[in-house]
PDB file of C-alpha atoms in Angstrom:
ATOM      1  CA  MET V  30     102.337 128.642  71.196  1.00  0.00           C
ATOM      2  CA  ALA V  31     106.079 129.303  71.377  1.00  0.00           C
ATOM      3  CA  PRO V  32     107.892 126.182  70.142  1.00  0.00           C
ATOM      4  CA  ASN V  33     111.018 126.864  72.214  1.00  0.00           C
ATOM      5  CA  LEU V  34     109.084 127.035  75.516  1.00  0.00           C
ATOM      6  CA  ARG V  35     108.190 123.646  77.000  1.00  0.00           C
ATOM      7  CA  ARG V  36     106.767 124.780  80.344  1.00  0.00           C
ATOM      8  CA  GLY V  37     104.781 127.718  81.648  1.00  0.00           C
ATOM      9  CA  VAL V  38     103.319 128.983  84.912  1.00  0.00           C
ATOM     10  CA  LEU V  39      99.937 130.657  85.197  1.00  0.00           C
ATOM     11  CA  VAL V  40      99.752 132.554  88.469  1.00  0.00           C
ATOM     12  CA  VAL V  41      96.070 132.736  89.475  1.00  0.00           C
ATOM     13  CA  GLY V  42      94.976 131.648  86.020  1.00  0.00           C
ATOM     14  CA  ALA V  43      91.508 130.418  85.138  1.00  0.00           C
ATOM     15  CA  SER V  44      89.196 129.786  82.227  1.00  0.00           C
ATOM     16  CA  ASN V  45      85.671 130.487  81.086  1.00  0.00           C
ATOM     17  CA  TYR V  46      85.235 134.210  81.557  1.00  0.00           C
ATOM     18  CA  SER V  47      81.444 133.965  81.641  1.00  0.00           C
ATOM     19  CA  LEU V  48      81.799 131.798  84.768  1.00  0.00           C
ATOM     20  CA  MET V  49      84.496 133.923  86.378  1.00  0.00           C
ATOM     21  CA  VAL V  50      83.435 137.550  85.886  1.00  0.00           C
ATOM     22  CA  TRP V  51      80.327 137.487  88.065  1.00  0.00           C
ATOM     23  CA  ARG V  52      82.453 136.445  91.048  1.00  0.00           C
ATOM     24  CA  SER V  53      85.253 138.937  90.390  1.00  0.00           C
ATOM     25  CA  THR V  54      85.732 142.253  92.161  1.00  0.00           C
ATOM     26  CA  ALA V  55      87.618 143.372  89.031  1.00  0.00           C
ATOM     27  CA  PHE V  56      84.352 143.242  87.026  1.00  0.00           C
ATOM     28  CA  GLU V  57      82.278 145.375  89.398  1.00  0.00           C
ATOM     29  CA  GLN V  58      82.870 148.722  87.667  1.00  0.00           C
ATOM     30  CA  VAL V  59      82.120 147.368  84.201  1.00  0.00           C
ATOM     31  CA  ASN V  60      79.039 145.594  85.501  1.00  0.00           C
ATOM     32  CA  SER V  61      77.708 148.745  87.192  1.00  0.00           C
ATOM     33  CA  VAL V  62      78.104 150.771  83.972  1.00  0.00           C
ATOM     34  CA  TRP V  63      76.449 147.979  81.991  1.00  0.00           C
ATOM     35  CA  ALA V  64      73.594 147.844  84.535  1.00  0.00           C
ATOM     36  CA  ALA V  65      72.715 151.445  83.664  1.00  0.00           C
ATOM     37  CA  THR V  66      71.745 150.345  80.151  1.00  0.00           C
ATOM     38  CA  GLN V  67      70.715 146.750  80.921  1.00  0.00           C
ATOM     39  CA  PRO V  68      69.180 146.729  84.418  1.00  0.00           C
ATOM     40  CA  SER V  69      68.206 143.037  84.431  1.00  0.00           C
ATOM     41  CA  THR V  70      70.962 140.931  86.042  1.00  0.00           C
ATOM     42  CA  GLN V  71      69.524 137.836  84.374  1.00  0.00           C
ATOM     43  CA  ASN V  72      69.719 139.482  80.936  1.00  0.00           C
ATOM     44  CA  ARG V  73      73.319 140.611  81.567  1.00  0.00           C
ATOM     45  CA  GLU V  74      74.301 137.078  82.546  1.00  0.00           C
ATOM     46  CA  PHE V  75      72.593 135.670  79.443  1.00  0.00           C
ATOM     47  CA  LEU V  76      74.284 138.234  77.186  1.00  0.00           C
ATOM     48  CA  PHE V  77      77.690 137.603  78.724  1.00  0.00           C
ATOM     49  CA  ALA V  78      77.258 133.860  78.120  1.00  0.00           C
ATOM     50  CA  LEU V  79      76.653 134.726  74.452  1.00  0.00           C
ATOM     51  CA  TYR V  80      79.733 136.975  74.452  1.00  0.00           C
ATOM     52  CA  GLN V  81      81.836 134.066  75.744  1.00  0.00           C
ATOM     53  CA  ALA V  82      82.509 133.111  72.117  1.00  0.00           C
ATOM     54  CA  VAL V  83      84.296 136.455  71.648  1.00  0.00           C
ATOM     55  CA  PHE V  84      86.427 135.817  74.736  1.00  0.00           C
ATOM     56  CA  ASP V  85      87.260 132.253  73.702  1.00  0.00           C
ATOM     57  CA  VAL V  86      90.216 133.402  71.582  1.00  0.00           C
ATOM     58  CA  ALA V  87      91.878 134.674  74.789  1.00  0.00           C
ATOM     59  CA  ASP V  88      90.592 131.956  77.128  1.00  0.00           C
ATOM     60  CA  PRO V  89      93.393 129.616  78.266  1.00  0.00           C
ATOM     61  CA  VAL V  90      91.208 126.523  77.878  1.00  0.00           C
ATOM     62  CA  THR V  91      91.099 127.195  74.117  1.00  0.00           C
ATOM     63  CA  TYR V  92      94.793 126.309  73.899  1.00  0.00           C
ATOM     64  CA  ARG V  93      94.637 123.042  75.854  1.00  0.00           C
ATOM     65  CA  SER V  94      94.887 120.793  72.801  1.00  0.00           C
ATOM     66  CA  LEU V  95      97.818 122.779  71.351  1.00  0.00           C
ATOM     67  CA  ILE V  96      99.726 122.519  74.624  1.00  0.00           C
ATOM     68  CA  GLU V  97      98.863 118.847  75.004  1.00  0.00           C
ATOM     69  CA  GLU V  98      99.826 117.958  71.408  1.00  0.00           C
ATOM     70  CA  ALA V  99     103.164 119.752  71.809  1.00  0.00           C
ATOM     71  CA  GLY V 100     103.894 117.784  74.993  1.00  0.00           C
ATOM     72  CA  ASP V 101     104.201 121.006  76.970  1.00  0.00           C
ATOM     73  CA  ALA V 102     103.256 121.412  80.630  1.00  0.00           C
ATOM     74  CA  LEU V 103     101.652 124.106  82.767  1.00  0.00           C
ATOM     75  CA  LEU V 104     101.754 124.812  86.470  1.00  0.00           C
ATOM     76  CA  LEU V 105      98.569 126.593  87.527  1.00  0.00           C
ATOM     77  CA  ILE V 106      98.730 128.520  90.801  1.00  0.00           C
ATOM     78  CA  GLU V 107      95.407 128.883  92.615  1.00  0.00           C
ATOM     79  CA  SER V 108      95.202 131.491  95.364  1.00  0.00           C
ATOM     80  CA  ILE V 109      92.569 130.259  97.804  1.00  0.00           C
ATOM     81  CA  GLY V 110      89.813 132.819  98.315  1.00  0.00           C
ATOM     82  CA  ASP V 111      90.952 135.008  95.398  1.00  0.00           C
ATOM     83  CA  ALA V 112      88.388 137.809  95.023  1.00  0.00           C
ATOM     84  CA  GLN V 113      89.521 138.638  91.470  1.00  0.00           C
ATOM     85  CA  VAL V 114      89.890 135.177  89.909  1.00  0.00           C
ATOM     86  CA  ALA V 115      87.340 132.782  91.380  1.00  0.00           C
ATOM     87  CA  ASN V 116      88.687 129.438  92.553  1.00  0.00           C
ATOM     88  CA  ILE V 117      85.855 127.642  90.749  1.00  0.00           C
ATOM     89  CA  ALA V 118      87.224 128.986  87.430  1.00  0.00           C
ATOM     90  CA  SER V 119      90.816 127.953  88.245  1.00  0.00           C
ATOM     91  CA  GLU V 120      89.628 124.474  89.199  1.00  0.00           C
ATOM     92  CA  ALA V 121      87.512 124.188  86.028  1.00  0.00           C
ATOM     93  CA  MET V 122      90.610 125.014  83.987  1.00  0.00           C
ATOM     94  CA  ALA V 123      92.696 122.450  85.882  1.00  0.00           C
ATOM     95  CA  ARG V 124      90.096 119.744  85.164  1.00  0.00           C
ATOM     96  CA  SER V 125      89.921 120.751  81.484  1.00  0.00           C
ATOM     97  CA  TYR V 126      93.686 120.394  81.199  1.00  0.00           C
ATOM     98  CA  GLY V 127      93.703 117.061  83.044  1.00  0.00           C
ATOM     99  CA  MET V 128      96.048 118.482  85.687  1.00  0.00           C
ATOM    100  CA  ARG V 129      97.116 116.676  88.834  1.00  0.00           C
ATOM    101  CA  MET V 130      97.247 118.324  92.269  1.00  0.00           C
ATOM    102  CA  ALA V 131     100.664 119.304  93.607  1.00  0.00           C
ATOM    103  CA  GLY V 132      99.738 118.124  97.095  1.00  0.00           C
ATOM    104  CA  PRO V 133      99.052 118.442  99.803  1.00  0.00           C
ATOM    105  CA  SER V 134      95.961 120.331  98.748  1.00  0.00           C
ATOM    106  CA  VAL V 135      94.187 122.949 100.838  1.00  0.00           C
ATOM    107  CA  TYR V 136      90.963 121.091 100.056  1.00  0.00           C
ATOM    108  CA  PRO V 137      90.146 118.296  97.616  1.00  0.00           C
ATOM    109  CA  VAL V 138      89.075 119.405  94.150  1.00  0.00           C
ATOM    110  CA  TRP V 139      86.611 117.161  92.368  1.00  0.00           C
ATOM    111  CA  GLY V 140      88.147 115.417  89.369  1.00  0.00           C
ATOM    112  CA  ILE V 141      91.762 116.237  90.230  1.00  0.00           C
ATOM    113  CA  GLU V 142      94.003 113.499  91.603  1.00  0.00           C
ATOM    114  CA  GLU V 143      97.025 114.207  93.760  1.00  0.00           C
ATOM    115  CA  ALA V 144     100.344 113.947  91.914  1.00  0.00           C
ATOM    116  CA  PRO V 145     103.179 111.881  93.362  1.00  0.00           C
ATOM    117  CA  PRO V 146     106.280 113.813  94.516  1.00  0.00           C
ATOM    118  CA  GLY V 147     108.596 114.619  91.629  1.00  0.00           C
ATOM    119  CA  PHE V 148     105.734 114.549  89.119  1.00  0.00           C
ATOM    120  CA  THR V 149     106.359 115.784  85.574  1.00  0.00           C
ATOM    121  CA  GLY V 150     103.430 117.203  83.651  1.00  0.00           C
ATOM    122  CA  SER V 151     100.746 119.813  84.193  1.00  0.00           C
ATOM    123  CA  ALA V 152      99.640 120.451  87.760  1.00  0.00           C
ATOM    124  CA  LEU V 153      97.527 122.650  90.014  1.00  0.00           C
ATOM    125  CA  LEU V 154      99.147 124.136  93.119  1.00  0.00           C
ATOM    126  CA  GLN V 155      96.813 125.560  95.758  1.00  0.00           C
ATOM    127  CA  VAL V 156      98.257 128.383  97.860  1.00  0.00           C
ATOM    128  CA  ASP V 157      96.356 129.523 100.943  1.00  0.00           C
ATOM    129  CA  THR V 158      97.400 133.118 101.552  1.00  0.00           C
ATOM    130  CA  LYS V 159      94.962 133.306 104.488  1.00  0.00           C
ATOM    131  CA  LYS V 160      93.729 136.619 103.096  1.00  0.00           C
ATOM    132  CA  GLY V 161      90.153 137.221 104.035  1.00  0.00           C
ATOM    133  CA  PRO V 162      87.340 137.446 104.163  1.00  0.00           C
ATOM    134  CA  LEU V 163      86.642 134.664 101.687  1.00  0.00           C
ATOM    135  CA  PRO V 164      84.369 135.534  98.744  1.00  0.00           C
ATOM    136  CA  PRO V 165      80.771 134.261  98.862  1.00  0.00           C
ATOM    137  CA  VAL V 166      80.081 130.786  97.497  1.00  0.00           C
ATOM    138  CA  GLU V 167      77.202 132.177  95.438  1.00  0.00           C
ATOM    139  CA  ASN V 168      77.648 133.654  91.975  1.00  0.00           C
ATOM    140  CA  LEU V 169      78.480 137.062  93.487  1.00  0.00           C
ATOM    141  CA  PRO V 170      81.649 139.130  93.943  1.00  0.00           C
ATOM    142  CA  ALA V 171      83.210 139.666  97.344  1.00  0.00           C
ATOM    143  CA  ALA V 172      82.423 142.905  99.174  1.00  0.00           C
ATOM    144  CA  GLY V 173      85.955 144.063  98.347  1.00  0.00           C
ATOM    145  CA  ASP V 174      89.321 142.813  97.151  1.00  0.00           C
ATOM    146  CA  ASN V 175      90.901 140.735  99.934  1.00  0.00           C
ATOM    147  CA  GLY V 176      94.451 140.803  98.526  1.00  0.00           C
ATOM    148  CA  ALA V 177      94.686 137.052  97.895  1.00  0.00           C
ATOM    149  CA  HIS V 178      95.115 137.508  94.126  1.00  0.00           C
ATOM    150  CA  GLY V 179      98.593 139.000  94.192  1.00  0.00           C
ATOM    151  CA  ALA V 180      99.870 137.162  97.265  1.00  0.00           C
ATOM    152  CA  ALA V 181      99.959 133.618  95.876  1.00  0.00           C
ATOM    153  CA  VAL V 182     103.655 133.671  95.001  1.00  0.00           C
ATOM    154  CA  ASP V 183     105.029 135.740  97.877  1.00  0.00           C
ATOM    155  CA  GLU V 184     106.388 132.753  99.822  1.00  0.00           C
ATOM    156  CA  PRO V 185     109.967 131.685  98.944  1.00  0.00           C
ATOM    157  CA  ALA V 186     108.865 128.022  99.025  1.00  0.00           C
ATOM    158  CA  VAL V 187     106.279 128.733  96.307  1.00  0.00           C
ATOM    159  CA  GLN V 188     108.910 130.572  94.271  1.00  0.00           C
ATOM    160  CA  GLY V 189     111.131 127.486  94.655  1.00  0.00           C
ATOM    161  CA  ILE V 190     108.346 125.269  93.329  1.00  0.00           C
ATOM    162  CA  LEU V 191     107.925 127.575  90.324  1.00  0.00           C
ATOM    163  CA  GLY V 192     111.674 127.629  89.678  1.00  0.00           C
ATOM    164  CA  ALA V 193     112.023 123.849  89.834  1.00  0.00           C
ATOM    165  CA  PHE V 194     109.095 123.439  87.472  1.00  0.00           C
ATOM    166  CA  LEU V 195     110.361 125.982  84.932  1.00  0.00           C
ATOM    167  CA  LEU V 196     113.988 124.865  85.020  1.00  0.00           C
ATOM    168  CA  GLU V 197     113.645 121.101  85.519  1.00  0.00           C
ATOM    169  CA  GLY V 198     110.020 120.274  84.670  1.00  0.00           C
ATOM    170  CA  VAL V 199     109.444 118.700  88.080  1.00  0.00           C
ATOM    171  CA  VAL V 200     106.384 119.448  90.199  1.00  0.00           C
ATOM    172  CA  SER V 201     107.306 118.906  93.806  1.00  0.00           C
ATOM    173  CA  ASN V 202     105.609 120.756  96.639  1.00  0.00           C
ATOM    174  CA  SER V 203     108.416 121.953  98.887  1.00  0.00           C
ATOM    175  CA  CYS V 204     106.131 123.788 101.332  1.00  0.00           C
ATOM    176  CA  GLU V 205     105.938 122.371 104.819  1.00  0.00           C
ATOM    177  CA  GLY V 206     102.420 120.982 104.449  1.00  0.00           C
ATOM    178  CA  VAL V 207      99.941 123.153 102.610  1.00  0.00           C
ATOM    179  CA  CYS V 208     101.484 126.209 100.912  1.00  0.00           C
ATOM    180  CA  ASP V 209     100.395 129.190 102.992  1.00  0.00           C
ATOM    181  CA  PRO V 210     102.555 132.283 102.686  1.00  0.00           C
ATOM    182  CA  GLY V 211      99.968 134.202 104.726  1.00  0.00           C
TER     183      GLY V 211
END
């Protein structure tokens, strides 16, 4: 979008709001107000899927082709167990962008290959903050915010990875094993 910027970092980014919101603790208040006028959960989910078209103009996946055509690169930080931005939505975005995994990964993500050290291009970096409890695997929000959302870049090693990517364009996991600032 900005021709002078060649690289960007999305800390706990994701795509497809209609997939993400039902798992997010940040949506709970809006959903409870909406439930007062539309009590059927199934109807709310259907309506939100229809509303997705309105959100598409702000959805990061909408800009994939522009970023790709410009030859730009993104580093997507995924905070494992994030109660605000569901991991499934971050991983869907990474697949849509054709990202590689800045390994070692916390767990394998279907459709995402591990990048070799010193990789240049778009990549997904998993950070396990060890904040818990983990959100449910079902299409439900966690009981409360576990703090994983904001903690993904607290570790100096993760900040080093971000710096190297932004300044040099190189994706190289400098954590000792899996990145886990927790």
